[in-house]
Coordinates of C-alpha atoms in Angstrom, one line a residue:
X203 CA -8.3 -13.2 21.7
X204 CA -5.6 -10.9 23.1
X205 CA -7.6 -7.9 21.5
X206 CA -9.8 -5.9 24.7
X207 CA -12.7 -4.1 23.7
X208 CA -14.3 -2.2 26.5
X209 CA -18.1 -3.1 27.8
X210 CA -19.3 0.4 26.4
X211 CA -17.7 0.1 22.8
X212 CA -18.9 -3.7 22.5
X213 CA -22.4 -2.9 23.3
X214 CA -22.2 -0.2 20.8
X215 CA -20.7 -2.4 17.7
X216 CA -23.7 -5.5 18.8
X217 CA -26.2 -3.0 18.8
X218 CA -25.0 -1.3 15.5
X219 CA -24.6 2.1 17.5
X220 CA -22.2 4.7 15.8
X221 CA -18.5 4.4 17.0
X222 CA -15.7 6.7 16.7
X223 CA -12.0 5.2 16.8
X224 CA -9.2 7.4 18.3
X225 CA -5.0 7.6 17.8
X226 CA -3.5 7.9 21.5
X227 CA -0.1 9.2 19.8
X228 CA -1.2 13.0 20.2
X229 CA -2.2 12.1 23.8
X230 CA 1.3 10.5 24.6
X231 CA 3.4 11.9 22.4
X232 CA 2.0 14.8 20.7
X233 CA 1.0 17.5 23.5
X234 CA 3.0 18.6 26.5
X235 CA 1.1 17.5 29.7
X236 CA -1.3 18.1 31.3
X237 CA -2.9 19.5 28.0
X238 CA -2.5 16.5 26.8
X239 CA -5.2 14.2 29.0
X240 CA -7.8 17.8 29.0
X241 CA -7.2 17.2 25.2
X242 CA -8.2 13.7 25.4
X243 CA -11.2 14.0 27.6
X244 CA -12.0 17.1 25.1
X245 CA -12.2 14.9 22.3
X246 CA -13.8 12.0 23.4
X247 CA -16.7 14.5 24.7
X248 CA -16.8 15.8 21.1
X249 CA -17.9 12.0 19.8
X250 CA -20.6 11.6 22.7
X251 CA -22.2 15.1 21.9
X252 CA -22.6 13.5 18.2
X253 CA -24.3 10.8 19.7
X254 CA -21.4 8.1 19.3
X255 CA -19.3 6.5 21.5
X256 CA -15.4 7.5 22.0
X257 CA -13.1 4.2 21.3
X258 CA -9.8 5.7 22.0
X259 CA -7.1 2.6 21.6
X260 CA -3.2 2.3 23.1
X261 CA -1.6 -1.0 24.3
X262 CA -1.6 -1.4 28.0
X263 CA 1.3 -4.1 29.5
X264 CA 1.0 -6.1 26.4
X265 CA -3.0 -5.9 25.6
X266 CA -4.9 -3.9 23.1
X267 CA -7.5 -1.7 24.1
X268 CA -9.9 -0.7 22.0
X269 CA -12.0 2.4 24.1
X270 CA -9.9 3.1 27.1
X271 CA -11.6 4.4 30.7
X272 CA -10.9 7.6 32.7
X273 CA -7.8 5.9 34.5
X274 CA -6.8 4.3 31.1
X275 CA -6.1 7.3 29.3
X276 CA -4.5 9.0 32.2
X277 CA -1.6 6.1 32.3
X278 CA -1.3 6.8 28.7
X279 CA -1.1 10.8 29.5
X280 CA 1.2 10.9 32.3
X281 CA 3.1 7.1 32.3
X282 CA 6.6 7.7 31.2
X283 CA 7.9 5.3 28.8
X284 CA 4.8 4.9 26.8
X285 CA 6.3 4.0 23.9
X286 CA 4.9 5.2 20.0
X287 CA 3.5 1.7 18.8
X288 CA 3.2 1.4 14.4
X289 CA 1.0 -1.6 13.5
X290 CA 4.3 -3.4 12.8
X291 CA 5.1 -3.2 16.1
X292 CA 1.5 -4.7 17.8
X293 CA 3.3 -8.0 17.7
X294 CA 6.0 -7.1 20.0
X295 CA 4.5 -4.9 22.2
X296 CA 2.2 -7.9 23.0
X297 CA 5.1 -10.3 23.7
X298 CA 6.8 -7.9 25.9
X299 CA 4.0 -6.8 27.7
X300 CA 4.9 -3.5 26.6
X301 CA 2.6 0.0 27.0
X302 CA 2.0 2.3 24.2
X303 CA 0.2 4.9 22.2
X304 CA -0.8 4.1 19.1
X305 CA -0.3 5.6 15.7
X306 CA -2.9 6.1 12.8
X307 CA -1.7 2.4 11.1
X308 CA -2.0 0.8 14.1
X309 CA -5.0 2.2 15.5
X310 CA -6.8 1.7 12.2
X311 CA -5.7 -1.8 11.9
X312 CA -7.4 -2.3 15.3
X313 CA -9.9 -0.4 15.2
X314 CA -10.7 -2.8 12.4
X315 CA -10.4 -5.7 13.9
X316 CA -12.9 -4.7 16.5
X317 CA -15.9 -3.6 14.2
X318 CA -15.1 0.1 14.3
X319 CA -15.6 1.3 10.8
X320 CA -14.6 5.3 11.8
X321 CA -11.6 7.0 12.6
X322 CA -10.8 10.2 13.3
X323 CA -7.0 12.3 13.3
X324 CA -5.7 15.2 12.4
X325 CA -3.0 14.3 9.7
X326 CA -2.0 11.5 7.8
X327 CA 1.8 10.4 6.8
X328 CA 2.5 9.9 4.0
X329 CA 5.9 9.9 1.2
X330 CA 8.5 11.8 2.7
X331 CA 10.6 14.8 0.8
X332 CA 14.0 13.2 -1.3
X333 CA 11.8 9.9 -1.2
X334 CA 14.1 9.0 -4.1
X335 CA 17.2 9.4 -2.0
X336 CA 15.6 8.1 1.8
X337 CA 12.9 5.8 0.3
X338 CA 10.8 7.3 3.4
X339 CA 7.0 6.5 3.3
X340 CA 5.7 6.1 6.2
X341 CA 3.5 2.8 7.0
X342 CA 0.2 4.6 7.1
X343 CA -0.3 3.9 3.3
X344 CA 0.2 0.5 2.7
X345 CA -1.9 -0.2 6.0
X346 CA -4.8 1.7 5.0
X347 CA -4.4 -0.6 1.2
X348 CA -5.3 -3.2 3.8
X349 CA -8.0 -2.3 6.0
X350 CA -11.7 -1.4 5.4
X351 CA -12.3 1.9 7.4
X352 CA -13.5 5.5 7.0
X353 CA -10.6 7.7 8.4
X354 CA -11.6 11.1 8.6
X355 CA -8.6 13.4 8.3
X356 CA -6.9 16.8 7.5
X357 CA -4.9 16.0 4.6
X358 CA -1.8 14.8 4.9
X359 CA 1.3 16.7 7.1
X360 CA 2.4 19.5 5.6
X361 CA 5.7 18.7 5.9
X362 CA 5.4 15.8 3.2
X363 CA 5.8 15.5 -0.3
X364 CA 1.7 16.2 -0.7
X365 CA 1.6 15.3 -4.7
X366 CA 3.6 12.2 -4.4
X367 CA 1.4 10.7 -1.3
X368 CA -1.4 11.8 -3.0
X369 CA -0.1 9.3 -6.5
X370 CA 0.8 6.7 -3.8
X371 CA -2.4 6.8 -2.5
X372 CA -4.1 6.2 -5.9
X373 CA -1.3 3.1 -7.0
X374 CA -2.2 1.8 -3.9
X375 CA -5.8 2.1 -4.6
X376 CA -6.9 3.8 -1.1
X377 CA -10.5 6.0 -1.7
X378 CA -9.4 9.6 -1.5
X379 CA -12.6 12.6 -1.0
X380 CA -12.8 16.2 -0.4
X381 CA -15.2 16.9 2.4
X382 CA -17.1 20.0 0.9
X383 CA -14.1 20.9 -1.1
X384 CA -12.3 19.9 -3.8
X385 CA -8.7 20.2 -3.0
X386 CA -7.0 18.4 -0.8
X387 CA -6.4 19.7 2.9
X388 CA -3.0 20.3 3.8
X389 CA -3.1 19.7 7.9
X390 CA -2.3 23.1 9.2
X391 CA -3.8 24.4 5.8
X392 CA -7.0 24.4 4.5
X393 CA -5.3 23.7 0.7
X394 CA -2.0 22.1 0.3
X395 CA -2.5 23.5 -3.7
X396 CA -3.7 20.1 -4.6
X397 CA -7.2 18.9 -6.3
X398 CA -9.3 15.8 -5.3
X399 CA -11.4 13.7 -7.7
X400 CA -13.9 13.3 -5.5
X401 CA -16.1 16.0 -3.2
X402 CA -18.4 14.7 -0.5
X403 CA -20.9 16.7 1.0
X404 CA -23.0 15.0 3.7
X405 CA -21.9 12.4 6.6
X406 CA -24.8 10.4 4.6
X407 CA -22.9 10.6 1.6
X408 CA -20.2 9.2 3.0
X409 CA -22.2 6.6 4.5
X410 CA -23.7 5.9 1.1
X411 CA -20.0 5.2 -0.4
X412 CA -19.0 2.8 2.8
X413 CA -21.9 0.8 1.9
X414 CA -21.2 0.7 -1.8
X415 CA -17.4 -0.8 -0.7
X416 CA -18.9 -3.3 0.7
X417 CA -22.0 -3.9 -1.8
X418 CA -18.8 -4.5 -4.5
X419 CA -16.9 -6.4 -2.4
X420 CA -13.7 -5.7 -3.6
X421 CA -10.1 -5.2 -1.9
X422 CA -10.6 -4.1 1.8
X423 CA -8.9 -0.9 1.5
X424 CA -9.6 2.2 3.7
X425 CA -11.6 5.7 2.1
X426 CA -10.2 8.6 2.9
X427 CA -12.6 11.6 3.9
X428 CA -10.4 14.9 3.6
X429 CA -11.7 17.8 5.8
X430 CA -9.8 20.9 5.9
X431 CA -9.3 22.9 8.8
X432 CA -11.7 26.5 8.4
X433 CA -9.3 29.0 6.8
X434 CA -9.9 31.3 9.8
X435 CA -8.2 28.5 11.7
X436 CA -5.4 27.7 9.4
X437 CA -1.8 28.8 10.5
X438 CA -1.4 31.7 8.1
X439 CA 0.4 30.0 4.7
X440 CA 3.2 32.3 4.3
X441 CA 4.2 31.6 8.2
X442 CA 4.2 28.2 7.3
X443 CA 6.2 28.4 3.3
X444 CA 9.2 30.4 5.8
X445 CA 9.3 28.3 9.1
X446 CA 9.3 25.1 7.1
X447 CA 12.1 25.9 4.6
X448 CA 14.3 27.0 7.8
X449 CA 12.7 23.8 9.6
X450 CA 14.0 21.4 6.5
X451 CA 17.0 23.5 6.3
X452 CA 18.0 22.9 10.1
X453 CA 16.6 19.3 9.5
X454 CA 19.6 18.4 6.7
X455 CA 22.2 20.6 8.9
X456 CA 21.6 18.4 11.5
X457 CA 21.8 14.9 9.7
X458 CA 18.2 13.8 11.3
X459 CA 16.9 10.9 9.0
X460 CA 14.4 8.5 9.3
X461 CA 11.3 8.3 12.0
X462 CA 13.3 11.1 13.6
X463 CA 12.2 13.8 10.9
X464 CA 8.7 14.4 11.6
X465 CA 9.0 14.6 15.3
X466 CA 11.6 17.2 14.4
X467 CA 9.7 19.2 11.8
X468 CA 6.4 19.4 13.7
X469 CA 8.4 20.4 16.9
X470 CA 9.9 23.2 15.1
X471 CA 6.8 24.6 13.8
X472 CA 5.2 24.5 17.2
X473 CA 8.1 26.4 18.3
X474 CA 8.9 28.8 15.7
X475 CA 5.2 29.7 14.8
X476 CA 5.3 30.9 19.0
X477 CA 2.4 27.4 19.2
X478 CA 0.1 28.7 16.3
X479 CA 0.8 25.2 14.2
X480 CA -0.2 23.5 17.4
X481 CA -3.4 25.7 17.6
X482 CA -4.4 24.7 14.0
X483 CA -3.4 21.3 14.6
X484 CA -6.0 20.7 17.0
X485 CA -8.5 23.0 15.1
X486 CA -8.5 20.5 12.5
X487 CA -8.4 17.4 15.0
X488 CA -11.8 19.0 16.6
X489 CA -13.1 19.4 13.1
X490 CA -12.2 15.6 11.9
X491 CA -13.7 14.5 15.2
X492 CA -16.8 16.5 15.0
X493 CA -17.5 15.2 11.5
X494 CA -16.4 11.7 12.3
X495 CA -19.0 11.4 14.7
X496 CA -22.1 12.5 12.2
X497 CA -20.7 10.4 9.9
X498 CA -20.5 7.0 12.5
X499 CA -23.9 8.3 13.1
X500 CA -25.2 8.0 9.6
X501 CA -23.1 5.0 9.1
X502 CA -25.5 3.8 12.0
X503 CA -28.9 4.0 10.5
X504 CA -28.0 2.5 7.0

């Protein structure tokens, strides 16, 4: 099998130990280095002080890792030409031999396929603004139709169409929860102005709906676990209402489209917010991690 699961994260999964999954894309892509790797090493630390073990995953000259040593994550900090891997392109990273970080839909889809149940980021994609004109939805969604894990999140990016991800969510029928809340986290906010249907308030509670997805035994879709960044941590709403108008506004001036939009929108908010949107970003990344962990860990003992 061209899948690699490390010795620690195997043991784990045979022993029915709790197991956190990990994105590599904010180590390789999303944070300037060296904060990157300290961010890394930060976060995996959070999952082992929750009693769980760290399974970061990238691809490394064509093979996929799933939990990555000391060495392994400092190639994926400080190689250049890592490359940003969705789970459409596993197949060709593999043939080529190719190195990269992955995103949420690939790491969940492999994280799947190794017996990781749990994974933790800070924001998912989702439908793009002028969906009707771009027909932009990023491939987070339709993966997460297909794959049977917890992913413990901030919401959505802020930069998205919120609403419409939230219908496409529901067509696609992916499990969608507040975690102690009932609206729905918007990343850098604690409230994108949205409601959930469903509030969760315990990692056992979450647990206790895992196991009833697989007592029905229905479609292997993902549930979503929404947990909003404290509002003391939040990047202060109206900041965000002016930086992203301008940010959208510069975005059409420029004629960026396509995968290049987000990269472009978050950049400018880490600029124009003088790194405040980077500072709640990983707020809510330490929050989702934190609370991934407890729930792996109650996931555990059912």
């Amino acid at each position: 099998m061209v899948l690699v699961v490390s010795e620690e994260v195997r043991e784990a999964i045979d022993a029915r130990r709790p197991v956190v999954a990990l994105e590599s894309t904010i180590i390789a892509h999303g944070l300037p280095r060296p904060r990157n790797l300290q961010v890394a090493l930060e976060l995996e630390d959070v999952v082992r002080r929750e009693g769980a073990v760290p399974a970061t995953i990238a691809v490394l000259d064509g093979r996929p890792h799933v939990g990555l040593d000391k060495e392994q994550l400092e190639r994926i900090a400080n190689e250049d030409g890592i490359r940003k891997l969705g789970h459409r392109d596993l197949p060709l990273a593999v043939a080529a031999g190719a190195s990269g970080a992955t995103t949420v839909s690939a790491t969940a889809l492999l994280a799947a396929l190794a017996g990781v149940r749990v994974f933790a980021t800070g924001g998912l994609g989702g439908v793009h603004r002028e969906w009707t004109v771009t027909q932009d939805e990023s491939a987070d969604l339709g993966l997460l139709a297909r794959a049977r894990i917890t992913v413990v999140c901030a919401g959505v990016k802020s930069i998205l169409d919120v609403p419409a991800t939230l219908q496409r969510l529901e067509t696609l029928g992916v499990a969608v929860a507040g975690y102690r809340t009932e609206r729905f986290p918007g990343f850098y906010l604690s409230d994108s102005g949205h409601p959930v249907d469903w509030t969760l308030q315990s990692p056992q509670e979450v647990a206790e709906v895992m196991r009833a997805q697989d007592a029905l035994g229905g479609p292997e879709s993902a549930l979503i676990v929404a947990n909003p960044v404290p509002e003391e941590e939040q990047l202060d709403p109206d900041l965000h209402a002016r930086v992203l108008a301008d940010a959208l506004h510069a975005c059409e001036e420029q004629g960026i489209t396509g995968q290049a939009v987000t990269p472009f929108l978050l950049d400018y908010l880490v600029r124009h917010t003088d790194g405040a949107s980077l500072n709640a970003n990983l707020a809510a990344v330490r929050g989702n991690v934190r609370l991934a962990g407890r729930i792996a860990a109650a996931w555990a003992r059912a």
